PDB file of C-alpha atoms in Angstrom:
ATOM      1  CA  MET A   1     121.479  92.215 111.250  1.00  0.00           C
ATOM      2  CA  LEU A   2     123.611  92.819 113.974  1.00  0.00           C
ATOM      3  CA  GLU A   3     124.098  96.807 114.044  1.00  0.00           C
ATOM      4  CA  LEU A   4     127.991  97.341 114.696  1.00  0.00           C
ATOM      5  CA  PRO A   5     128.607 101.227 115.137  1.00  0.00           C
ATOM      6  CA  PHE A   6     130.048 102.849 112.230  1.00  0.00           C
ATOM      7  CA  ASN A   7     133.953 103.066 113.558  1.00  0.00           C
ATOM      8  CA  MET A   8     133.671  98.983 114.394  1.00  0.00           C
ATOM      9  CA  THR A   9     132.203  98.583 111.240  1.00  0.00           C
ATOM     10  CA  LEU A  10     135.738  99.406 109.885  1.00  0.00           C
ATOM     11  CA  SER A  11     137.775  97.677 111.657  1.00  0.00           C
ATOM     12  CA  PHE A  12     135.904  94.591 112.351  1.00  0.00           C
ATOM     13  CA  PRO A  13     137.124  93.128 109.029  1.00  0.00           C
ATOM     14  CA  THR A  14     140.781  93.532 109.607  1.00  0.00           C
ATOM     15  CA  LEU A  15     139.760  91.410 113.390  1.00  0.00           C
ATOM     16  CA  PHE A  16     138.337  88.954 112.139  1.00  0.00           C
ATOM     17  CA  PHE A  17     140.478  88.781 108.596  1.00  0.00           C
ATOM     18  CA  LYS A  18     143.926  88.165 110.786  1.00  0.00           C
ATOM     19  CA  SER A  19     142.185  85.827 113.936  1.00  0.00           C
ATOM     20  CA  LEU A  20     141.546  83.008 110.851  1.00  0.00           C
ATOM     21  CA  PRO A  21     144.404  79.649 110.317  1.00  0.00           C
ATOM     22  CA  PHE A  22     145.433  80.788 106.814  1.00  0.00           C
ATOM     23  CA  ALA A  23     145.658  84.321 107.297  1.00  0.00           C
ATOM     24  CA  LYS A  24     148.931  84.013 108.466  1.00  0.00           C
ATOM     25  CA  ASP A  25     150.073  81.905 104.954  1.00  0.00           C
ATOM     26  CA  LEU A  26     148.329  85.175 102.900  1.00  0.00           C
ATOM     27  CA  GLU A  27     150.206  87.151 101.119  1.00  0.00           C
ATOM     28  CA  PRO A  28     150.404  91.106 102.260  1.00  0.00           C
ATOM     29  CA  GLU A  29     148.932  93.492  99.698  1.00  0.00           C
ATOM     30  CA  LEU A  30     146.245  89.677  99.283  1.00  0.00           C
ATOM     31  CA  LEU A  31     144.733  90.427 102.998  1.00  0.00           C
ATOM     32  CA  ASN A  32     144.656  94.247 102.737  1.00  0.00           C
ATOM     33  CA  ALA A  33     142.483  93.644  99.744  1.00  0.00           C
ATOM     34  CA  SER A  34     139.914  91.486 100.651  1.00  0.00           C
ATOM     35  CA  ILE A  35     139.938  93.270 104.479  1.00  0.00           C
ATOM     36  CA  ALA A  36     138.857  96.116 102.229  1.00  0.00           C
ATOM     37  CA  LEU A  37     136.472  95.090  99.875  1.00  0.00           C
ATOM     38  CA  VAL A  38     134.807  93.123 103.381  1.00  0.00           C
ATOM     39  CA  ALA A  39     134.834  96.557 104.622  1.00  0.00           C
ATOM     40  CA  ALA A  40     133.658  98.211 101.895  1.00  0.00           C
ATOM     41  CA  GLY A  41     130.220  96.198 101.787  1.00  0.00           C
ATOM     42  CA  LEU A  42     129.955  96.397 105.364  1.00  0.00           C
ATOM     43  CA  THR A  43     129.897  99.740 105.127  1.00  0.00           C
ATOM     44  CA  ALA A  44     127.531  99.940 102.569  1.00  0.00           C
ATOM     45  CA  ALA A  45     125.028  97.592 104.219  1.00  0.00           C
ATOM     46  CA  TYR A  46     125.425  99.269 107.273  1.00  0.00           C
ATOM     47  CA  ILE A  47     124.555 102.540 105.774  1.00  0.00           C
ATOM     48  CA  TYR A  48     121.382 100.798 103.636  1.00  0.00           C
ATOM     49  CA  TYR A  49     120.162  99.602 106.808  1.00  0.00           C
ATOM     50  CA  ARG A  50     120.698 102.580 108.677  1.00  0.00           C
ATOM     51  CA  LYS A  51     118.266 104.388 105.962  1.00  0.00           C
ATOM     52  CA  LYS A  52     116.234 102.531 105.169  1.00  0.00           C
ATOM     53  CA  PRO A  53     112.898 103.124 107.166  1.00  0.00           C
ATOM     54  CA  LYS A  54     110.520 100.357 108.942  1.00  0.00           C
ATOM     55  CA  GLY A  55     107.869  99.938 107.682  1.00  0.00           C
ATOM     56  CA  SER A  56     104.771 101.113 110.287  1.00  0.00           C
ATOM     57  CA  LEU A  57     102.347  97.846 109.162  1.00  0.00           C
ATOM     58  CA  ASP A  58     101.452  94.401 110.525  1.00  0.00           C
ATOM     59  CA  PRO A  59     100.171  91.745 108.503  1.00  0.00           C
ATOM     60  CA  LYS A  60      98.944  89.568 111.393  1.00  0.00           C
ATOM     61  CA  ASN A  61      97.883  92.318 113.766  1.00  0.00           C
ATOM     62  CA  PHE A  62      95.384  95.564 113.696  1.00  0.00           C
ATOM     63  CA  LYS A  63      97.297  98.847 114.733  1.00  0.00           C
ATOM     64  CA  GLU A  64      95.308 102.116 115.062  1.00  0.00           C
ATOM     65  CA  PHE A  65      96.455 105.003 113.673  1.00  0.00           C
ATOM     66  CA  LYS A  66      95.089 109.376 114.315  1.00  0.00           C
ATOM     67  CA  LEU A  67      93.171 111.036 111.662  1.00  0.00           C
ATOM     68  CA  VAL A  68      94.167 113.990 111.376  1.00  0.00           C
ATOM     69  CA  LYS A  69      93.401 115.293 108.726  1.00  0.00           C
ATOM     70  CA  LYS A  70      89.528 114.765 106.948  1.00  0.00           C
ATOM     71  CA  THR A  71      88.879 116.528 103.559  1.00  0.00           C
ATOM     72  CA  ARG A  72      85.311 116.470 101.587  1.00  0.00           C
ATOM     73  CA  ILE A  73      85.918 115.981  97.799  1.00  0.00           C
ATOM     74  CA  SER A  74      83.210 115.450  96.179  1.00  0.00           C
ATOM     75  CA  PRO A  75      79.170 114.771  97.345  1.00  0.00           C
ATOM     76  CA  ASN A  76      80.092 111.820  98.590  1.00  0.00           C
ATOM     77  CA  ALA A  77      83.588 111.343  99.293  1.00  0.00           C
ATOM     78  CA  ALA A  78      86.281 112.259 101.596  1.00  0.00           C
ATOM     79  CA  ARG A  79      90.039 112.332 102.185  1.00  0.00           C
ATOM     80  CA  PHE A  80      91.057 111.644 104.870  1.00  0.00           C
ATOM     81  CA  LYS A  81      95.086 111.825 106.285  1.00  0.00           C
ATOM     82  CA  PHE A  82      96.082 109.457 108.988  1.00  0.00           C
ATOM     83  CA  ALA A  83      99.091 110.181 111.173  1.00  0.00           C
ATOM     84  CA  LEU A  84     102.010 107.836 111.481  1.00  0.00           C
ATOM     85  CA  PRO A  85     103.835 106.593 114.438  1.00  0.00           C
ATOM     86  CA  THR A  86     106.677 109.662 114.004  1.00  0.00           C
ATOM     87  CA  PRO A  87     107.239 112.392 110.998  1.00  0.00           C
ATOM     88  CA  LYS A  88     109.606 110.820 109.702  1.00  0.00           C
ATOM     89  CA  SER A  89     108.146 107.103 109.437  1.00  0.00           C
ATOM     90  CA  ILE A  90     106.923 105.471 106.467  1.00  0.00           C
ATOM     91  CA  LEU A  91     103.997 103.085 105.812  1.00  0.00           C
ATOM     92  CA  GLY A  92     105.813 100.280 104.219  1.00  0.00           C
ATOM     93  CA  LEU A  93     103.303  99.712 101.687  1.00  0.00           C
ATOM     94  CA  PRO A  94     104.731  97.509  98.698  1.00  0.00           C
ATOM     95  CA  VAL A  95     102.725  99.762  95.098  1.00  0.00           C
ATOM     96  CA  GLY A  96     100.372  97.416  94.056  1.00  0.00           C
ATOM     97  CA  LYS A  97      98.657  96.276  97.093  1.00  0.00           C
ATOM     98  CA  ASN A  98      96.556  97.410  99.305  1.00  0.00           C
ATOM     99  CA  ILE A  99      95.501  97.447 103.333  1.00  0.00           C
ATOM    100  CA  LEU A 100      92.949  96.357 105.154  1.00  0.00           C
ATOM    101  CA  VAL A 101      90.073  98.484 107.509  1.00  0.00           C
ATOM    102  CA  ARG A 102      88.422  97.554 110.403  1.00  0.00           C
ATOM    103  CA  GLY A 103      85.075  99.692 111.694  1.00  0.00           C
ATOM    104  CA  ARG A 104      81.861  99.664 113.550  1.00  0.00           C
ATOM    105  CA  ASP A 105      78.468  99.617 110.789  1.00  0.00           C
ATOM    106  CA  SER A 106      75.514 101.666 111.916  1.00  0.00           C
ATOM    107  CA  GLU A 107      74.596  98.747 114.340  1.00  0.00           C
ATOM    108  CA  GLY A 108      77.253  98.479 116.119  1.00  0.00           C
ATOM    109  CA  GLY A 109      78.434  95.462 114.302  1.00  0.00           C
ATOM    110  CA  GLU A 110      82.973  95.175 112.991  1.00  0.00           C
ATOM    111  CA  VAL A 111      83.170  95.367 109.129  1.00  0.00           C
ATOM    112  CA  MET A 112      86.786  95.265 107.339  1.00  0.00           C
ATOM    113  CA  ARG A 113      87.366  96.388 103.613  1.00  0.00           C
ATOM    114  CA  SER A 114      90.256  97.120 101.429  1.00  0.00           C
ATOM    115  CA  TYR A 115      91.625 100.126 100.907  1.00  0.00           C
ATOM    116  CA  THR A 116      94.357 101.643  98.553  1.00  0.00           C
ATOM    117  CA  PRO A 117      96.050 104.754  99.912  1.00  0.00           C
ATOM    118  CA  ILE A 118      96.869 107.251  97.350  1.00  0.00           C
ATOM    119  CA  THR A 119     100.298 108.080  99.373  1.00  0.00           C
ATOM    120  CA  LEU A 120     103.607 106.243  98.615  1.00  0.00           C
ATOM    121  CA  ASP A 121     106.081 105.470 100.867  1.00  0.00           C
ATOM    122  CA  SER A 122     107.779 108.519  99.958  1.00  0.00           C
ATOM    123  CA  ASP A 123     105.230 110.632 101.718  1.00  0.00           C
ATOM    124  CA  VAL A 124     106.870 110.390 104.951  1.00  0.00           C
ATOM    125  CA  GLY A 125     105.215 110.362 108.665  1.00  0.00           C
ATOM    126  CA  TYR A 126     101.491 110.537 107.316  1.00  0.00           C
ATOM    127  CA  PHE A 127      99.462 108.181 104.788  1.00  0.00           C
ATOM    128  CA  GLU A 128      95.701 108.882 103.665  1.00  0.00           C
ATOM    129  CA  LEU A 129      92.637 106.955 102.074  1.00  0.00           C
ATOM    130  CA  VAL A 130      90.254 108.738  99.630  1.00  0.00           C
ATOM    131  CA  VAL A 131      87.263 107.161 100.470  1.00  0.00           C
ATOM    132  CA  LYS A 132      83.803 106.986  98.706  1.00  0.00           C
ATOM    133  CA  MET A 133      81.279 106.618 101.421  1.00  0.00           C
ATOM    134  CA  TYR A 134      77.435 104.617 100.194  1.00  0.00           C
ATOM    135  CA  PRO A 135      74.330 105.728 101.857  1.00  0.00           C
ATOM    136  CA  TYR A 136      73.908 101.728 102.611  1.00  0.00           C
ATOM    137  CA  GLY A 137      77.939 100.956 102.912  1.00  0.00           C
ATOM    138  CA  LYS A 138      78.494  98.842 106.162  1.00  0.00           C
ATOM    139  CA  MET A 139      81.672 101.012 106.354  1.00  0.00           C
ATOM    140  CA  SER A 140      81.343 103.862 104.782  1.00  0.00           C
ATOM    141  CA  HIS A 141      79.512 105.079 107.400  1.00  0.00           C
ATOM    142  CA  HIS A 142      81.919 104.428 109.909  1.00  0.00           C
ATOM    143  CA  PHE A 143      84.038 106.416 107.894  1.00  0.00           C
ATOM    144  CA  ARG A 144      80.820 109.353 107.445  1.00  0.00           C
ATOM    145  CA  GLN A 145      81.596 109.032 111.471  1.00  0.00           C
ATOM    146  CA  MET A 146      85.156 109.221 112.069  1.00  0.00           C
ATOM    147  CA  LYS A 147      86.649 112.815 113.184  1.00  0.00           C
ATOM    148  CA  GLU A 148      89.881 114.483 113.194  1.00  0.00           C
ATOM    149  CA  GLY A 149      90.899 113.505 116.373  1.00  0.00           C
ATOM    150  CA  ASP A 150      89.760 109.512 116.267  1.00  0.00           C
ATOM    151  CA  SER A 151      91.557 106.730 114.920  1.00  0.00           C
ATOM    152  CA  LEU A 152      91.835 103.812 112.295  1.00  0.00           C
ATOM    153  CA  ALA A 153      92.391 100.151 113.215  1.00  0.00           C
ATOM    154  CA  VAL A 154      94.434  99.267 109.833  1.00  0.00           C
ATOM    155  CA  LYS A 155      96.864  95.658 109.219  1.00  0.00           C
ATOM    156  CA  GLY A 156      98.519  95.062 105.615  1.00  0.00           C
ATOM    157  CA  PRO A 157      99.770  94.471 102.981  1.00  0.00           C
ATOM    158  CA  LYS A 158      97.822  92.462 101.411  1.00  0.00           C
ATOM    159  CA  GLY A 159      96.971  92.058  97.659  1.00  0.00           C
ATOM    160  CA  ARG A 160      97.646  89.935  95.062  1.00  0.00           C
ATOM    161  CA  PHE A 161      99.319  92.703  92.252  1.00  0.00           C
ATOM    162  CA  SER A 162     102.809  93.070  92.687  1.00  0.00           C
ATOM    163  CA  TYR A 163     105.186  95.872  90.571  1.00  0.00           C
ATOM    164  CA  LYS A 164     108.335  96.577  89.953  1.00  0.00           C
ATOM    165  CA  VAL A 165     110.022  98.468  87.051  1.00  0.00           C
ATOM    166  CA  GLY A 166     109.695  97.262  83.645  1.00  0.00           C
ATOM    167  CA  ARG A 167     106.856  94.865  84.581  1.00  0.00           C
ATOM    168  CA  VAL A 168     105.551  95.737  81.614  1.00  0.00           C
ATOM    169  CA  ARG A 169     105.886  98.354  77.916  1.00  0.00           C
ATOM    170  CA  ALA A 170     102.637  99.881  78.475  1.00  0.00           C
ATOM    171  CA  PHE A 171      99.614  99.671  80.749  1.00  0.00           C
ATOM    172  CA  GLY A 172      95.778 100.298  80.196  1.00  0.00           C
ATOM    173  CA  MET A 173      93.646 100.715  83.160  1.00  0.00           C
ATOM    174  CA  ILE A 174      90.071 100.784  83.358  1.00  0.00           C
ATOM    175  CA  ALA A 175      88.192 102.495  86.605  1.00  0.00           C
ATOM    176  CA  GLY A 176      85.140 103.312  87.153  1.00  0.00           C
ATOM    177  CA  GLY A 177      84.031 105.419  90.756  1.00  0.00           C
ATOM    178  CA  SER A 178      86.942 104.092  94.017  1.00  0.00           C
ATOM    179  CA  GLY A 179      87.858 102.113  92.170  1.00  0.00           C
ATOM    180  CA  ILE A 180      90.552 104.586  91.244  1.00  0.00           C
ATOM    181  CA  THR A 181      92.360 104.531  94.162  1.00  0.00           C
ATOM    182  CA  PRO A 182      95.020 100.992  92.993  1.00  0.00           C
ATOM    183  CA  MET A 183      95.258 102.372  89.739  1.00  0.00           C
ATOM    184  CA  PHE A 184      96.239 106.582  91.173  1.00  0.00           C
ATOM    185  CA  GLN A 185      98.151 104.544  93.018  1.00  0.00           C
ATOM    186  CA  LEU A 186      99.940 103.022  90.346  1.00  0.00           C
ATOM    187  CA  ILE A 187     100.431 105.940  87.996  1.00  0.00           C
ATOM    188  CA  ARG A 188     102.129 108.086  90.315  1.00  0.00           C
ATOM    189  CA  ALA A 189     105.077 105.778  91.428  1.00  0.00           C
ATOM    190  CA  ILE A 190     105.196 105.509  87.413  1.00  0.00           C
ATOM    191  CA  LEU A 191     105.585 109.258  87.129  1.00  0.00           C
ATOM    192  CA  GLU A 192     107.246 109.919  89.288  1.00  0.00           C
ATOM    193  CA  ASN A 193     110.165 107.785  89.176  1.00  0.00           C
ATOM    194  CA  LYS A 194     112.096 109.152  86.515  1.00  0.00           C
ATOM    195  CA  LYS A 195     114.156 104.961  85.810  1.00  0.00           C
ATOM    196  CA  ASP A 196     110.363 104.242  84.521  1.00  0.00           C
ATOM    197  CA  LYS A 197     109.639 104.638  80.968  1.00  0.00           C
ATOM    198  CA  THR A 198     106.064 102.715  80.948  1.00  0.00           C
ATOM    199  CA  LYS A 199     103.524 104.577  79.858  1.00  0.00           C
ATOM    200  CA  VAL A 200     100.037 104.088  81.124  1.00  0.00           C
ATOM    201  CA  TYR A 201      96.693 104.205  79.597  1.00  0.00           C
ATOM    202  CA  LEU A 202      93.700 105.167  82.214  1.00  0.00           C
ATOM    203  CA  ILE A 203      89.672 105.400  81.056  1.00  0.00           C
ATOM    204  CA  TYR A 204      88.499 106.751  84.091  1.00  0.00           C
ATOM    205  CA  ALA A 205      83.907 106.365  84.693  1.00  0.00           C
ATOM    206  CA  ASN A 206      81.790 107.814  86.570  1.00  0.00           C
ATOM    207  CA  VAL A 207      78.397 109.560  86.782  1.00  0.00           C
ATOM    208  CA  THR A 208      78.799 112.759  87.060  1.00  0.00           C
ATOM    209  CA  VAL A 209      81.965 115.340  86.843  1.00  0.00           C
ATOM    210  CA  ASP A 210      81.507 116.501  90.572  1.00  0.00           C
ATOM    211  CA  ASP A 211      82.231 112.564  90.708  1.00  0.00           C
ATOM    212  CA  ILE A 212      84.908 111.863  89.675  1.00  0.00           C
ATOM    213  CA  LEU A 213      87.950 111.652  91.624  1.00  0.00           C
ATOM    214  CA  LEU A 214      91.752 113.574  92.393  1.00  0.00           C
ATOM    215  CA  LYS A 215      90.288 114.778  88.541  1.00  0.00           C
ATOM    216  CA  GLU A 216      93.092 117.578  89.758  1.00  0.00           C
ATOM    217  CA  GLU A 217      95.802 115.837  90.199  1.00  0.00           C
ATOM    218  CA  LEU A 218      94.753 112.866  87.213  1.00  0.00           C
ATOM    219  CA  ASP A 219      94.917 116.137  85.074  1.00  0.00           C
ATOM    220  CA  ARG A 220      97.901 117.429  86.246  1.00  0.00           C
ATOM    221  CA  PHE A 221     100.391 114.000  84.994  1.00  0.00           C
ATOM    222  CA  ALA A 222      98.213 114.443  81.919  1.00  0.00           C
ATOM    223  CA  ASN A 223      99.291 117.946  81.550  1.00  0.00           C
ATOM    224  CA  THR A 224     103.359 117.451  83.212  1.00  0.00           C
ATOM    225  CA  PHE A 225     103.938 113.842  81.621  1.00  0.00           C
ATOM    226  CA  PRO A 226     101.607 113.739  78.095  1.00  0.00           C
ATOM    227  CA  HIS A 227     103.849 111.175  76.087  1.00  0.00           C
ATOM    228  CA  ARG A 228     103.384 108.766  79.152  1.00  0.00           C
ATOM    229  CA  PHE A 229     100.383 109.179  80.752  1.00  0.00           C
ATOM    230  CA  HIS A 230      97.204 109.779  78.715  1.00  0.00           C
ATOM    231  CA  VAL A 231      93.069 109.972  80.699  1.00  0.00           C
ATOM    232  CA  TYR A 232      89.388 109.892  79.326  1.00  0.00           C
ATOM    233  CA  HIS A 233      86.992 110.120  81.275  1.00  0.00           C
ATOM    234  CA  VAL A 234      83.807 109.141  81.118  1.00  0.00           C
ATOM    235  CA  LEU A 235      80.359 110.005  82.397  1.00  0.00           C
ATOM    236  CA  ASN A 236      76.673 108.985  82.003  1.00  0.00           C
ATOM    237  CA  LYS A 237      75.265 112.502  82.880  1.00  0.00           C
ATOM    238  CA  PRO A 238      77.727 114.438  81.244  1.00  0.00           C
ATOM    239  CA  PRO A 239      77.559 118.164  81.405  1.00  0.00           C
ATOM    240  CA  ASN A 240      76.699 120.420  78.095  1.00  0.00           C
ATOM    241  CA  GLU A 241      80.147 121.558  76.912  1.00  0.00           C
ATOM    242  CA  TRP A 242      81.583 117.985  77.895  1.00  0.00           C
ATOM    243  CA  ASN A 243      84.142 115.779  74.754  1.00  0.00           C
ATOM    244  CA  GLY A 244      84.920 113.202  76.726  1.00  0.00           C
ATOM    245  CA  GLY A 245      83.109 109.992  76.719  1.00  0.00           C
ATOM    246  CA  VAL A 246      79.800 109.712  77.525  1.00  0.00           C
ATOM    247  CA  GLY A 247      77.766 106.240  78.684  1.00  0.00           C
ATOM    248  CA  TYR A 248      78.772 103.127  79.531  1.00  0.00           C
ATOM    249  CA  ILE A 249      83.094 102.388  78.637  1.00  0.00           C
ATOM    250  CA  SER A 250      82.276 100.783  75.659  1.00  0.00           C
ATOM    251  CA  LYS A 251      84.083  98.017  73.060  1.00  0.00           C
ATOM    252  CA  GLU A 252      85.311 100.253  70.744  1.00  0.00           C
ATOM    253  CA  MET A 253      86.448 103.286  73.612  1.00  0.00           C
ATOM    254  CA  ILE A 254      89.085 100.425  75.524  1.00  0.00           C
ATOM    255  CA  GLU A 255      90.333  99.945  71.141  1.00  0.00           C
ATOM    256  CA  TYR A 256      90.672 103.332  70.795  1.00  0.00           C
ATOM    257  CA  HIS A 257      92.307 104.371  74.087  1.00  0.00           C
ATOM    258  CA  CYS A 258      94.277 101.467  75.372  1.00  0.00           C
ATOM    259  CA  PRO A 259      97.053 100.280  74.184  1.00  0.00           C
ATOM    260  CA  ALA A 260      96.419  97.162  71.840  1.00  0.00           C
ATOM    261  CA  PRO A 261      96.718  93.305  72.801  1.00  0.00           C
ATOM    262  CA  ALA A 262     100.992  92.443  73.468  1.00  0.00           C
ATOM    263  CA  SER A 263     102.827  90.094  75.183  1.00  0.00           C
ATOM    264  CA  ASP A 264     104.245  93.115  76.796  1.00  0.00           C
ATOM    265  CA  ILE A 265     101.129  95.298  78.191  1.00  0.00           C
ATOM    266  CA  GLN A 266      98.532  94.881  80.874  1.00  0.00           C
ATOM    267  CA  ILE A 267      95.029  96.229  81.040  1.00  0.00           C
ATOM    268  CA  LEU A 268      93.689  96.209  84.775  1.00  0.00           C
ATOM    269  CA  ARG A 269      90.063  96.873  86.251  1.00  0.00           C
ATOM    270  CA  CYS A 270      88.544  98.131  88.966  1.00  0.00           C
ATOM    271  CA  GLY A 271      84.744  99.740  89.370  1.00  0.00           C
ATOM    272  CA  PRO A 272      81.341  97.984  90.303  1.00  0.00           C
ATOM    273  CA  PRO A 273      81.025  94.583  89.824  1.00  0.00           C
ATOM    274  CA  PRO A 274      78.331  94.434  86.971  1.00  0.00           C
ATOM    275  CA  MET A 275      81.260  97.006  85.853  1.00  0.00           C
ATOM    276  CA  ASN A 276      84.188  95.021  85.847  1.00  0.00           C
ATOM    277  CA  LYS A 277      81.842  91.996  84.320  1.00  0.00           C
ATOM    278  CA  ALA A 278      80.900  93.890  80.879  1.00  0.00           C
ATOM    279  CA  ILE A 279      84.908  94.693  80.473  1.00  0.00           C
ATOM    280  CA  ALA A 280      85.714  91.495  80.818  1.00  0.00           C
ATOM    281  CA  THR A 281      83.540  90.720  77.576  1.00  0.00           C
ATOM    282  CA  HIS A 282      84.770  93.405  75.859  1.00  0.00           C
ATOM    283  CA  LEU A 283      87.951  92.167  76.148  1.00  0.00           C
ATOM    284  CA  ALA A 284      87.774  89.680  75.790  1.00  0.00           C
ATOM    285  CA  ALA A 285      86.181  90.131  72.558  1.00  0.00           C
ATOM    286  CA  LEU A 286      89.434  92.245  71.407  1.00  0.00           C
ATOM    287  CA  GLY A 287      91.816  89.664  72.157  1.00  0.00           C
ATOM    288  CA  TYR A 288      93.227  90.449  75.169  1.00  0.00           C
ATOM    289  CA  THR A 289      94.468  87.780  76.816  1.00  0.00           C
ATOM    290  CA  SER A 290      93.870  86.039  80.484  1.00  0.00           C
ATOM    291  CA  LYS A 291      97.563  86.833  80.944  1.00  0.00           C
ATOM    292  CA  MET A 292      97.219  90.767  79.483  1.00  0.00           C
ATOM    293  CA  GLN A 293      94.037  91.382  82.494  1.00  0.00           C
ATOM    294  CA  PHE A 294      94.470  91.970  85.432  1.00  0.00           C
ATOM    295  CA  GLU A 295      91.000  92.622  88.629  1.00  0.00           C
ATOM    296  CA  PHE A 296      91.386  94.386  91.807  1.00  0.00           C
TER     297      PHE A 296
END
């Protein structure tokens, strides 16, 4: 789009209209009204494009982002904060999309994996990843070795899921371990938008209490938005005093804690392959069609 100085934005329609052959045949009132409408449109467009920051991602090429803070949040997971090019920059990642990250494994080989940031474009100047680092994970090795000041190669946006307000009446979300990150991104986008009335029902499975990622944030959302967000934790090895689910996510848990099958709901799932397969079987048995489901 051609970017004009603000004063030129206002004067350009007048010069343009008066130079047209038919302008001299128009009534003065009609000519002035036309000029005013075009001026208003150009001014609004100018302000919109001036205010809308450009995203920092490149869908075709990897770009380097510096790690500015690394915080351990569980025995095998950490929160990584990366700086964007300027303090006013945004990542430019649409809700529901993810990024491709490139690193090195323990033998120096190149590895790539997709991750979903837990930040939104309302978080200016930085983005954050929550990463679970598995003992023999190739990309886990790269993140484990990263120190503040190191850079991470990132490319995007990518992904099959797109979100806009009003997509569904309610989401059922079923996550396991680090599969919480795409859910968390969407939960934030929904709950932090006052115009979005979508309800969210989350079932989140882990091994122990210490393995629950972003528990403080999820519990805060549940307390702040009790009529819009519900979370049900399931643990394989629960503590003695535990009021959540125990074992693996069952068909009965889904039936009780997720919205019933309907054309205006969707069940999202993200977790280890065996879990995803088991959940798909449960959902089919409960009557959820393929259109009512999505797997990240």
